[in-house]
Amino acid sequence: MKKKFGGLARRMSTQFVAFSCGNYFPFLRWVDVVTGLMGSLKESFNEFDSFLERVIEEHKKAAESNDQDHEQADKDFVDILLRLQKDGMLDVELTQENIKAILVSRIEVIDIDQMDYFKCVIKETLRLHPPAVLIPRATSKNSVKLGGYDIPPNTNVHINAWAIQRDPKLWDRPEEFIPERFENNPVDFRGQEFHLIPFGGGRRGCPGSTFGLFAIEYMLSNLLYWFDWKLPENGANVEDMDMTEAFAIAVHKKIPLTVDHAICVTELGEDVEEMVEEIRDCFENGGDEVGLGEMFTMSNHIGSKRALG
């Protein structure tokens, strides 16, 4: 099953980046039909739909067989949805199509905008570990006096962003990871507050900072949404983790972080009613806006054990 899913994900991720005349020139949409692009996309979507059907059917058969191993195992999200469908615990009908839509839903931009603490975590991470430790700049055509030093015109200087963002004169307990310091704090990455400059500042700040930050938020939020992460079961713990940095074009961990992951599962228990309310709100307030996301494009890049730099 996993092998089939991986092959399908790789094929679809390749198809999504293929050149489509219809995307740029709608009147030439017929070209995509002639080249076979539309046909291959429809075939892949149908195959993916069949894959979801097979996943649901396998869970149904396991539940109906009263298999003791299945009963003792952790119930994943598919089992929960099927139980809700069978018991009629929702005020709205939970159809097979609804279940498939929920299975491939993902974190969207509108969701990230509401994750205030998540954004604080990213800010604190970039404060402690800026991607560029030293930011090269050149002085103006006029000599300046700064900090008691005379700096000639057109001098190449390097701004130590790492030191600034750990300066005890600017930050309380600067060596500690405290995301809460950014709660109700207007400081951002725009470069106007020059004690937080992971992307530089002023008119020469990184032009790709907005896109880079969005990529971090989108990727990390979906990884946390879809997987349970933990350190390998070899005695490793968070306190002993080596955070030594290696310097290149962008800073990264000297020793790659190796973690185990598993698809997020939820055990049926006392929190079922709370879960039911969340799903009910999803259908009653979101309606058919439950999106069919491309979760598989992410899964294509994740192995059974992943080393994250």
mmCIF file of C-alpha atoms in Angstrom:
data_model
loop_
_atom_site.group_PDB
_atom_site.id
_atom_site.type_symbol
_atom_site.label_atom_id
_atom_site.label_comp_id
_atom_site.label_asym_id
_atom_site.label_seq_id
_atom_site.Cartn_x
_atom_site.Cartn_y
_atom_site.Cartn_z
ATOM 1 C CA MET A 1 0.000 0.000 0.000
ATOM 2 C CA LYS A 2 2.770 2.444 0.975
ATOM 3 C CA LYS A 3 4.757 1.569 -2.165
ATOM 4 C CA LYS A 4 1.726 2.200 -4.366
ATOM 5 C CA PHE A 5 1.057 5.504 -2.621
ATOM 6 C CA GLY A 6 4.679 6.621 -3.025
ATOM 7 C CA GLY A 7 4.705 5.869 -6.759
ATOM 8 C CA LEU A 8 1.400 7.657 -7.267
ATOM 9 C CA ALA A 9 2.616 10.678 -5.303
ATOM 10 C CA ARG A 10 5.816 10.927 -7.362
ATOM 11 C CA ARG A 11 3.898 10.717 -10.634
ATOM 12 C CA MET A 12 1.338 13.335 -9.626
ATOM 13 C CA SER A 13 3.951 15.748 -8.266
ATOM 14 C CA THR A 14 5.694 15.545 -11.660
ATOM 15 C CA GLN A 15 2.438 16.115 -13.531
ATOM 16 C CA PHE A 16 1.586 19.181 -11.437
ATOM 17 C CA VAL A 17 4.722 21.013 -12.606
ATOM 18 C CA ALA A 18 4.368 19.994 -16.263
ATOM 19 C CA PHE A 19 3.836 22.879 -18.682
ATOM 20 C CA SER A 20 0.162 23.433 -19.462
ATOM 21 C CA CYS A 21 -0.788 25.648 -22.403
ATOM 22 C CA GLY A 22 -4.290 26.055 -20.995
ATOM 23 C CA ASN A 23 -2.968 27.682 -17.829
ATOM 24 C CA TYR A 24 -1.380 30.503 -19.801
ATOM 25 C CA PHE A 25 -3.542 30.629 -22.920
ATOM 26 C CA PRO A 26 -7.078 29.352 -22.174
ATOM 27 C CA PHE A 27 -7.971 29.263 -25.867
ATOM 28 C CA LEU A 28 -5.177 26.693 -26.344
ATOM 29 C CA ARG A 29 -6.555 24.340 -23.702
ATOM 30 C CA TRP A 30 -7.179 21.778 -26.420
ATOM 31 C CA VAL A 31 -3.381 21.409 -26.771
ATOM 32 C CA ASP A 32 -3.248 19.802 -23.309
ATOM 33 C CA VAL A 33 -5.800 17.263 -24.509
ATOM 34 C CA VAL A 34 -3.776 16.480 -27.630
ATOM 35 C CA THR A 35 -0.505 16.128 -25.704
ATOM 36 C CA GLY A 36 -2.189 13.761 -23.269
ATOM 37 C CA LEU A 37 -1.592 15.946 -20.197
ATOM 38 C CA MET A 38 -5.276 16.206 -19.291
ATOM 39 C CA GLY A 39 -5.780 12.498 -19.831
ATOM 40 C CA SER A 40 -2.864 11.551 -17.602
ATOM 41 C CA LEU A 41 -4.052 13.946 -14.881
ATOM 42 C CA LYS A 42 -7.563 12.497 -14.928
ATOM 43 C CA GLU A 43 -6.123 8.995 -14.805
ATOM 44 C CA SER A 44 -3.974 9.889 -11.791
ATOM 45 C CA PHE A 45 -6.862 11.560 -9.969
ATOM 46 C CA ASN A 46 -9.060 8.533 -10.571
ATOM 47 C CA GLU A 47 -6.299 6.248 -9.330
ATOM 48 C CA PHE A 48 -5.841 8.386 -6.223
ATOM 49 C CA ASP A 49 -9.580 8.308 -5.583
ATOM 50 C CA SER A 50 -9.506 4.515 -5.895
ATOM 51 C CA PHE A 51 -6.598 4.431 -3.459
ATOM 52 C CA LEU A 52 -8.647 6.324 -0.858
ATOM 53 C CA GLU A 53 -11.585 3.988 -1.462
ATOM 54 C CA ARG A 54 -9.306 1.017 -0.832
ATOM 55 C CA VAL A 55 -7.997 2.535 2.413
ATOM 56 C CA ILE A 56 -11.551 3.073 3.674
ATOM 57 C CA GLU A 57 -12.671 -0.415 2.652
ATOM 58 C CA GLU A 58 -9.708 -2.042 4.411
ATOM 59 C CA HIS A 59 -10.600 -0.209 7.615
ATOM 60 C CA LYS A 60 -14.233 -1.278 7.257
ATOM 61 C CA LYS A 61 -13.289 -4.935 6.790
ATOM 62 C CA ALA A 62 -10.934 -4.848 9.772
ATOM 63 C CA ALA A 63 -13.651 -3.350 11.966
ATOM 64 C CA GLU A 64 -16.314 -5.810 10.794
ATOM 65 C CA SER A 65 -14.078 -8.847 11.284
ATOM 66 C CA ASN A 66 -13.842 -8.132 15.024
ATOM 67 C CA ASP A 67 -10.160 -8.817 14.743
ATOM 68 C CA GLN A 68 -8.700 -8.756 18.264
ATOM 69 C CA ASP A 69 -5.448 -7.216 17.081
ATOM 70 C CA HIS A 70 -7.393 -4.464 15.344
ATOM 71 C CA GLU A 71 -9.465 -3.819 18.469
ATOM 72 C CA GLN A 72 -6.361 -3.492 20.607
ATOM 73 C CA ALA A 73 -4.515 -1.291 18.135
ATOM 74 C CA ASP A 74 -4.678 2.484 18.196
ATOM 75 C CA LYS A 75 -7.584 3.714 16.123
ATOM 76 C CA ASP A 76 -6.476 6.106 13.416
ATOM 77 C CA PHE A 77 -8.528 8.937 11.946
ATOM 78 C CA VAL A 78 -10.192 6.716 9.340
ATOM 79 C CA ASP A 79 -11.506 4.411 12.080
ATOM 80 C CA ILE A 80 -12.885 7.396 13.961
ATOM 81 C CA LEU A 81 -14.694 8.761 10.912
ATOM 82 C CA LEU A 82 -16.149 5.353 10.067
ATOM 83 C CA ARG A 83 -17.409 4.942 13.607
ATOM 84 C CA LEU A 84 -19.048 8.361 13.456
ATOM 85 C CA GLN A 85 -20.628 7.399 10.138
ATOM 86 C CA LYS A 86 -21.910 4.074 11.480
ATOM 87 C CA ASP A 87 -23.256 5.397 14.797
ATOM 88 C CA GLY A 88 -24.837 8.498 13.267
ATOM 89 C CA MET A 89 -23.246 10.728 15.904
ATOM 90 C CA LEU A 90 -23.247 13.774 13.615
ATOM 91 C CA ASP A 91 -26.194 16.000 12.801
ATOM 92 C CA VAL A 92 -25.164 15.893 9.142
ATOM 93 C CA GLU A 93 -24.664 12.877 6.911
ATOM 94 C CA LEU A 94 -21.051 11.733 6.746
ATOM 95 C CA THR A 95 -20.680 10.239 3.285
ATOM 96 C CA GLN A 96 -17.809 8.348 1.710
ATOM 97 C CA GLU A 97 -16.894 11.476 -0.263
ATOM 98 C CA ASN A 98 -16.811 13.529 2.955
ATOM 99 C CA ILE A 99 -14.422 11.041 4.525
ATOM 100 C CA LYS A 100 -12.083 11.150 1.517
ATOM 101 C CA ALA A 101 -12.125 14.962 1.564
ATOM 102 C CA ILE A 102 -11.160 15.045 5.244
ATOM 103 C CA LEU A 103 -8.371 12.504 4.702
ATOM 104 C CA VAL A 104 -6.580 14.727 2.194
ATOM 105 C CA SER A 105 -7.333 18.069 3.838
ATOM 106 C CA ARG A 106 -4.354 20.124 4.928
ATOM 107 C CA ILE A 107 -3.370 23.297 6.730
ATOM 108 C CA GLU A 108 -4.266 26.321 4.591
ATOM 109 C CA VAL A 109 -2.979 29.905 4.643
ATOM 110 C CA ILE A 110 -6.103 31.092 6.451
ATOM 111 C CA ASP A 111 -5.346 28.569 9.219
ATOM 112 C CA ILE A 112 -1.746 29.742 9.597
ATOM 113 C CA ASP A 113 -2.911 33.345 10.026
ATOM 114 C CA GLN A 114 -4.680 32.251 13.211
ATOM 115 C CA MET A 115 -1.697 30.367 14.676
ATOM 116 C CA ASP A 116 -0.277 33.157 16.833
ATOM 117 C CA TYR A 117 1.837 30.955 19.103
ATOM 118 C CA PHE A 118 3.136 28.962 16.122
ATOM 119 C CA LYS A 119 4.422 32.225 14.621
ATOM 120 C CA CYS A 120 6.070 33.092 17.955
ATOM 121 C CA VAL A 121 7.917 29.756 17.856
ATOM 122 C CA ILE A 122 9.254 30.511 14.372
ATOM 123 C CA LYS A 123 10.357 34.009 15.421
ATOM 124 C CA GLU A 124 12.193 32.650 18.451
ATOM 125 C CA THR A 125 13.851 29.940 16.347
ATOM 126 C CA LEU A 126 15.110 32.499 13.831
ATOM 127 C CA ARG A 127 16.269 34.737 16.680
ATOM 128 C CA LEU A 128 18.457 32.008 18.164
ATOM 129 C CA HIS A 129 19.472 30.499 14.823
ATOM 130 C CA PRO A 130 19.472 33.148 12.056
ATOM 131 C CA PRO A 131 20.067 31.655 8.590
ATOM 132 C CA ALA A 132 22.884 34.155 7.983
ATOM 133 C CA VAL A 133 25.161 34.808 10.968
ATOM 134 C CA LEU A 134 27.048 37.647 9.293
ATOM 135 C CA ILE A 135 25.317 40.094 6.959
ATOM 136 C CA PRO A 136 27.762 41.801 4.543
ATOM 137 C CA ARG A 137 27.238 45.478 3.788
ATOM 138 C CA ALA A 138 29.216 48.428 2.422
ATOM 139 C CA THR A 139 29.309 51.862 4.055
ATOM 140 C CA SER A 140 28.247 55.022 2.259
ATOM 141 C CA LYS A 141 30.536 57.333 0.322
ATOM 142 C CA ASN A 142 31.093 59.412 3.446
ATOM 143 C CA SER A 143 33.187 58.431 6.440
ATOM 144 C CA VAL A 144 31.270 57.809 9.652
ATOM 145 C CA LYS A 145 32.073 57.457 13.335
ATOM 146 C CA LEU A 146 30.321 54.518 14.987
ATOM 147 C CA GLY A 147 30.893 53.187 18.487
ATOM 148 C CA GLY A 148 34.064 55.219 18.807
ATOM 149 C CA TYR A 149 35.481 53.866 15.540
ATOM 150 C CA ASP A 150 36.215 55.857 12.389
ATOM 151 C CA ILE A 151 34.912 53.937 9.377
ATOM 152 C CA PRO A 152 36.246 55.094 5.968
ATOM 153 C CA PRO A 153 33.873 55.435 2.991
ATOM 154 C CA ASN A 154 33.051 52.355 0.887
ATOM 155 C CA THR A 155 34.258 49.997 3.598
ATOM 156 C CA ASN A 156 32.995 46.424 3.602
ATOM 157 C CA VAL A 157 31.496 45.618 6.986
ATOM 158 C CA HIS A 158 29.817 42.532 8.408
ATOM 159 C CA ILE A 159 26.851 42.882 10.741
ATOM 160 C CA ASN A 160 26.816 40.123 13.340
ATOM 161 C CA ALA A 161 23.113 39.212 13.390
ATOM 162 C CA TRP A 162 23.804 36.228 15.651
ATOM 163 C CA ALA A 163 25.363 38.433 18.359
ATOM 164 C CA ILE A 164 22.704 41.155 18.079
ATOM 165 C CA GLN A 165 19.889 38.661 18.500
ATOM 166 C CA ARG A 166 21.528 37.217 21.636
ATOM 167 C CA ASP A 167 22.565 40.542 23.162
ATOM 168 C CA PRO A 168 21.494 40.632 26.860
ATOM 169 C CA LYS A 169 21.080 44.407 26.545
ATOM 170 C CA LEU A 170 18.284 43.843 24.021
ATOM 171 C CA TRP A 171 16.786 40.532 25.127
ATOM 172 C CA ASP A 172 15.759 39.089 28.475
ATOM 173 C CA ARG A 173 17.404 35.665 29.034
ATOM 174 C CA PRO A 174 18.729 35.709 25.448
ATOM 175 C CA GLU A 175 20.208 32.182 25.486
ATOM 176 C CA GLU A 176 16.884 30.539 26.366
ATOM 177 C CA PHE A 177 14.208 29.429 23.920
ATOM 178 C CA ILE A 178 11.165 31.458 25.015
ATOM 179 C CA PRO A 179 8.584 31.895 22.216
ATOM 180 C CA GLU A 180 6.290 33.723 24.657
ATOM 181 C CA ARG A 181 8.583 36.762 24.470
ATOM 182 C CA PHE A 182 6.931 37.599 21.129
ATOM 183 C CA GLU A 183 3.348 37.445 22.401
ATOM 184 C CA ASN A 184 1.778 40.906 22.151
ATOM 185 C CA ASN A 185 5.147 42.103 20.865
ATOM 186 C CA PRO A 186 5.074 44.159 17.637
ATOM 187 C CA VAL A 187 8.627 43.238 16.599
ATOM 188 C CA ASP A 188 8.717 41.485 13.222
ATOM 189 C CA PHE A 189 11.057 40.553 10.389
ATOM 190 C CA ARG A 190 10.535 43.707 8.350
ATOM 191 C CA GLY A 191 13.894 45.050 9.484
ATOM 192 C CA GLN A 192 12.512 48.138 11.207
ATOM 193 C CA GLU A 193 13.417 46.754 14.645
ATOM 194 C CA PHE A 194 17.121 46.220 14.220
ATOM 195 C CA HIS A 195 17.483 43.809 17.139
ATOM 196 C CA LEU A 196 15.719 41.080 15.101
ATOM 197 C CA ILE A 197 17.278 40.860 11.645
ATOM 198 C CA PRO A 198 17.380 37.220 10.457
ATOM 199 C CA PHE A 199 16.675 38.515 6.922
ATOM 200 C CA GLY A 200 18.661 41.724 7.178
ATOM 201 C CA GLY A 201 16.994 45.105 7.415
ATOM 202 C CA GLY A 202 16.282 48.401 5.726
ATOM 203 C CA ARG A 203 16.138 48.832 1.973
ATOM 204 C CA ARG A 204 18.668 46.043 1.457
ATOM 205 C CA GLY A 205 16.798 43.432 3.437
ATOM 206 C CA CYS A 206 16.326 40.022 1.846
ATOM 207 C CA PRO A 207 13.752 40.358 -0.983
ATOM 208 C CA GLY A 208 12.736 36.724 -0.534
ATOM 209 C CA SER A 209 11.983 36.975 3.190
ATOM 210 C CA THR A 210 8.195 36.952 2.760
ATOM 211 C CA PHE A 211 8.246 33.869 0.537
ATOM 212 C CA GLY A 212 10.839 32.113 2.696
ATOM 213 C CA LEU A 213 8.843 32.724 5.865
ATOM 214 C CA PHE A 214 5.649 31.491 4.212
ATOM 215 C CA ALA A 215 7.429 28.338 3.026
ATOM 216 C CA ILE A 216 8.630 27.623 6.577
ATOM 217 C CA GLU A 217 5.176 28.191 8.077
ATOM 218 C CA TYR A 218 3.356 26.141 5.455
ATOM 219 C CA MET A 219 5.744 23.195 5.447
ATOM 220 C CA LEU A 220 6.227 22.996 9.218
ATOM 221 C CA SER A 221 2.531 23.363 10.056
ATOM 222 C CA ASN A 222 1.589 20.530 7.687
ATOM 223 C CA LEU A 223 4.362 18.273 8.995
ATOM 224 C CA LEU A 224 3.112 18.840 12.547
ATOM 225 C CA TYR A 225 -0.496 18.370 11.442
ATOM 226 C CA TRP A 226 0.002 15.049 9.669
ATOM 227 C CA PHE A 227 2.701 13.350 11.734
ATOM 228 C CA ASP A 228 3.628 12.575 15.325
ATOM 229 C CA TRP A 229 7.340 13.306 15.771
ATOM 230 C CA LYS A 230 9.660 11.926 18.435
ATOM 231 C CA LEU A 231 13.347 11.300 19.001
ATOM 232 C CA PRO A 232 14.593 7.774 18.226
ATOM 233 C CA GLU A 233 14.165 5.285 21.056
ATOM 234 C CA ASN A 234 17.882 4.996 21.748
ATOM 235 C CA GLY A 235 18.049 6.984 24.962
ATOM 236 C CA ALA A 236 18.127 10.368 23.217
ATOM 237 C CA ASN A 237 16.360 13.254 24.923
ATOM 238 C CA VAL A 238 15.729 16.885 24.117
ATOM 239 C CA GLU A 239 18.058 18.216 26.830
ATOM 240 C CA ASP A 240 21.077 16.381 25.380
ATOM 241 C CA MET A 241 20.415 17.362 21.774
ATOM 242 C CA ASP A 242 23.488 18.831 20.081
ATOM 243 C CA MET A 243 22.498 22.209 18.613
ATOM 244 C CA THR A 244 25.974 23.039 17.287
ATOM 245 C CA GLU A 245 25.700 24.962 14.032
ATOM 246 C CA ALA A 246 27.629 24.502 10.802
ATOM 247 C CA PHE A 247 28.231 27.549 8.643
ATOM 248 C CA ALA A 248 27.592 27.646 4.910
ATOM 249 C CA ILE A 249 25.496 29.901 2.665
ATOM 250 C CA ALA A 250 22.769 29.233 5.224
ATOM 251 C CA VAL A 251 23.376 27.993 8.763
ATOM 252 C CA HIS A 252 22.308 24.429 9.519
ATOM 253 C CA LYS A 253 22.818 21.875 12.280
ATOM 254 C CA LYS A 254 26.287 20.372 12.313
ATOM 255 C CA ILE A 255 24.813 17.002 13.297
ATOM 256 C CA PRO A 256 21.565 16.361 11.371
ATOM 257 C CA LEU A 257 18.458 15.877 13.458
ATOM 258 C CA THR A 258 17.176 12.319 13.095
ATOM 259 C CA VAL A 259 13.619 11.732 14.237
ATOM 260 C CA ASP A 260 11.007 9.002 13.995
ATOM 261 C CA HIS A 261 7.546 9.840 12.771
ATOM 262 C CA ALA A 262 4.181 8.216 12.404
ATOM 263 C CA ILE A 263 0.885 9.303 10.923
ATOM 264 C CA CYS A 264 -1.065 11.084 13.652
ATOM 265 C CA VAL A 265 -3.480 8.722 15.403
ATOM 266 C CA THR A 266 -6.146 9.355 18.000
ATOM 267 C CA GLU A 267 -7.405 6.791 20.480
ATOM 268 C CA LEU A 268 -11.124 6.577 20.977
ATOM 269 C CA GLY A 269 -11.883 7.553 24.544
ATOM 270 C CA GLU A 270 -13.355 10.289 26.670
ATOM 271 C CA ASP A 271 -12.431 12.960 24.154
ATOM 272 C CA VAL A 272 -14.692 11.512 21.443
ATOM 273 C CA GLU A 273 -17.456 14.026 22.147
ATOM 274 C CA GLU A 274 -15.033 16.914 21.754
ATOM 275 C CA MET A 275 -13.806 15.419 18.474
ATOM 276 C CA VAL A 276 -17.409 15.026 17.300
ATOM 277 C CA GLU A 277 -18.072 18.698 17.993
ATOM 278 C CA GLU A 278 -14.998 19.710 15.982
ATOM 279 C CA ILE A 279 -16.045 17.613 13.001
ATOM 280 C CA ARG A 280 -19.627 18.867 13.276
ATOM 281 C CA ASP A 281 -18.353 22.472 13.188
ATOM 282 C CA CYS A 282 -16.241 21.579 10.156
ATOM 283 C CA PHE A 283 -19.280 20.466 8.197
ATOM 284 C CA GLU A 284 -21.815 22.992 9.474
ATOM 285 C CA ASN A 285 -19.570 26.050 9.182
ATOM 286 C CA GLY A 286 -17.199 24.988 6.435
ATOM 287 C CA GLY A 287 -19.678 23.126 4.240
ATOM 288 C CA ASP A 288 -18.141 21.960 1.023
ATOM 289 C CA GLU A 289 -15.083 24.134 1.609
ATOM 290 C CA VAL A 290 -13.313 21.095 3.038
ATOM 291 C CA GLY A 291 -10.535 21.128 0.465
ATOM 292 C CA LEU A 292 -9.014 18.272 -1.484
ATOM 293 C CA GLY A 293 -5.391 19.092 -0.741
ATOM 294 C CA GLU A 294 -2.237 17.752 -2.285
ATOM 295 C CA MET A 295 -1.075 16.067 0.918
ATOM 296 C CA PHE A 296 0.637 13.421 -1.195
ATOM 297 C CA THR A 297 3.126 15.941 -2.601
ATOM 298 C CA MET A 298 4.481 16.337 0.921
ATOM 299 C CA SER A 299 4.518 12.617 1.689
ATOM 300 C CA ASN A 300 6.725 12.072 -1.346
ATOM 301 C CA HIS A 301 9.625 13.640 0.538
ATOM 302 C CA ILE A 302 9.282 11.789 3.844
ATOM 303 C CA GLY A 303 10.747 8.356 4.552
ATOM 304 C CA SER A 304 10.176 5.994 7.443
ATOM 305 C CA LYS A 305 13.005 7.699 9.285
ATOM 306 C CA ARG A 306 13.916 11.185 8.163
ATOM 307 C CA ALA A 307 17.085 13.174 8.815
ATOM 308 C CA LEU A 308 16.223 16.839 9.024
ATOM 309 C CA GLY A 309 19.115 19.263 8.674
#
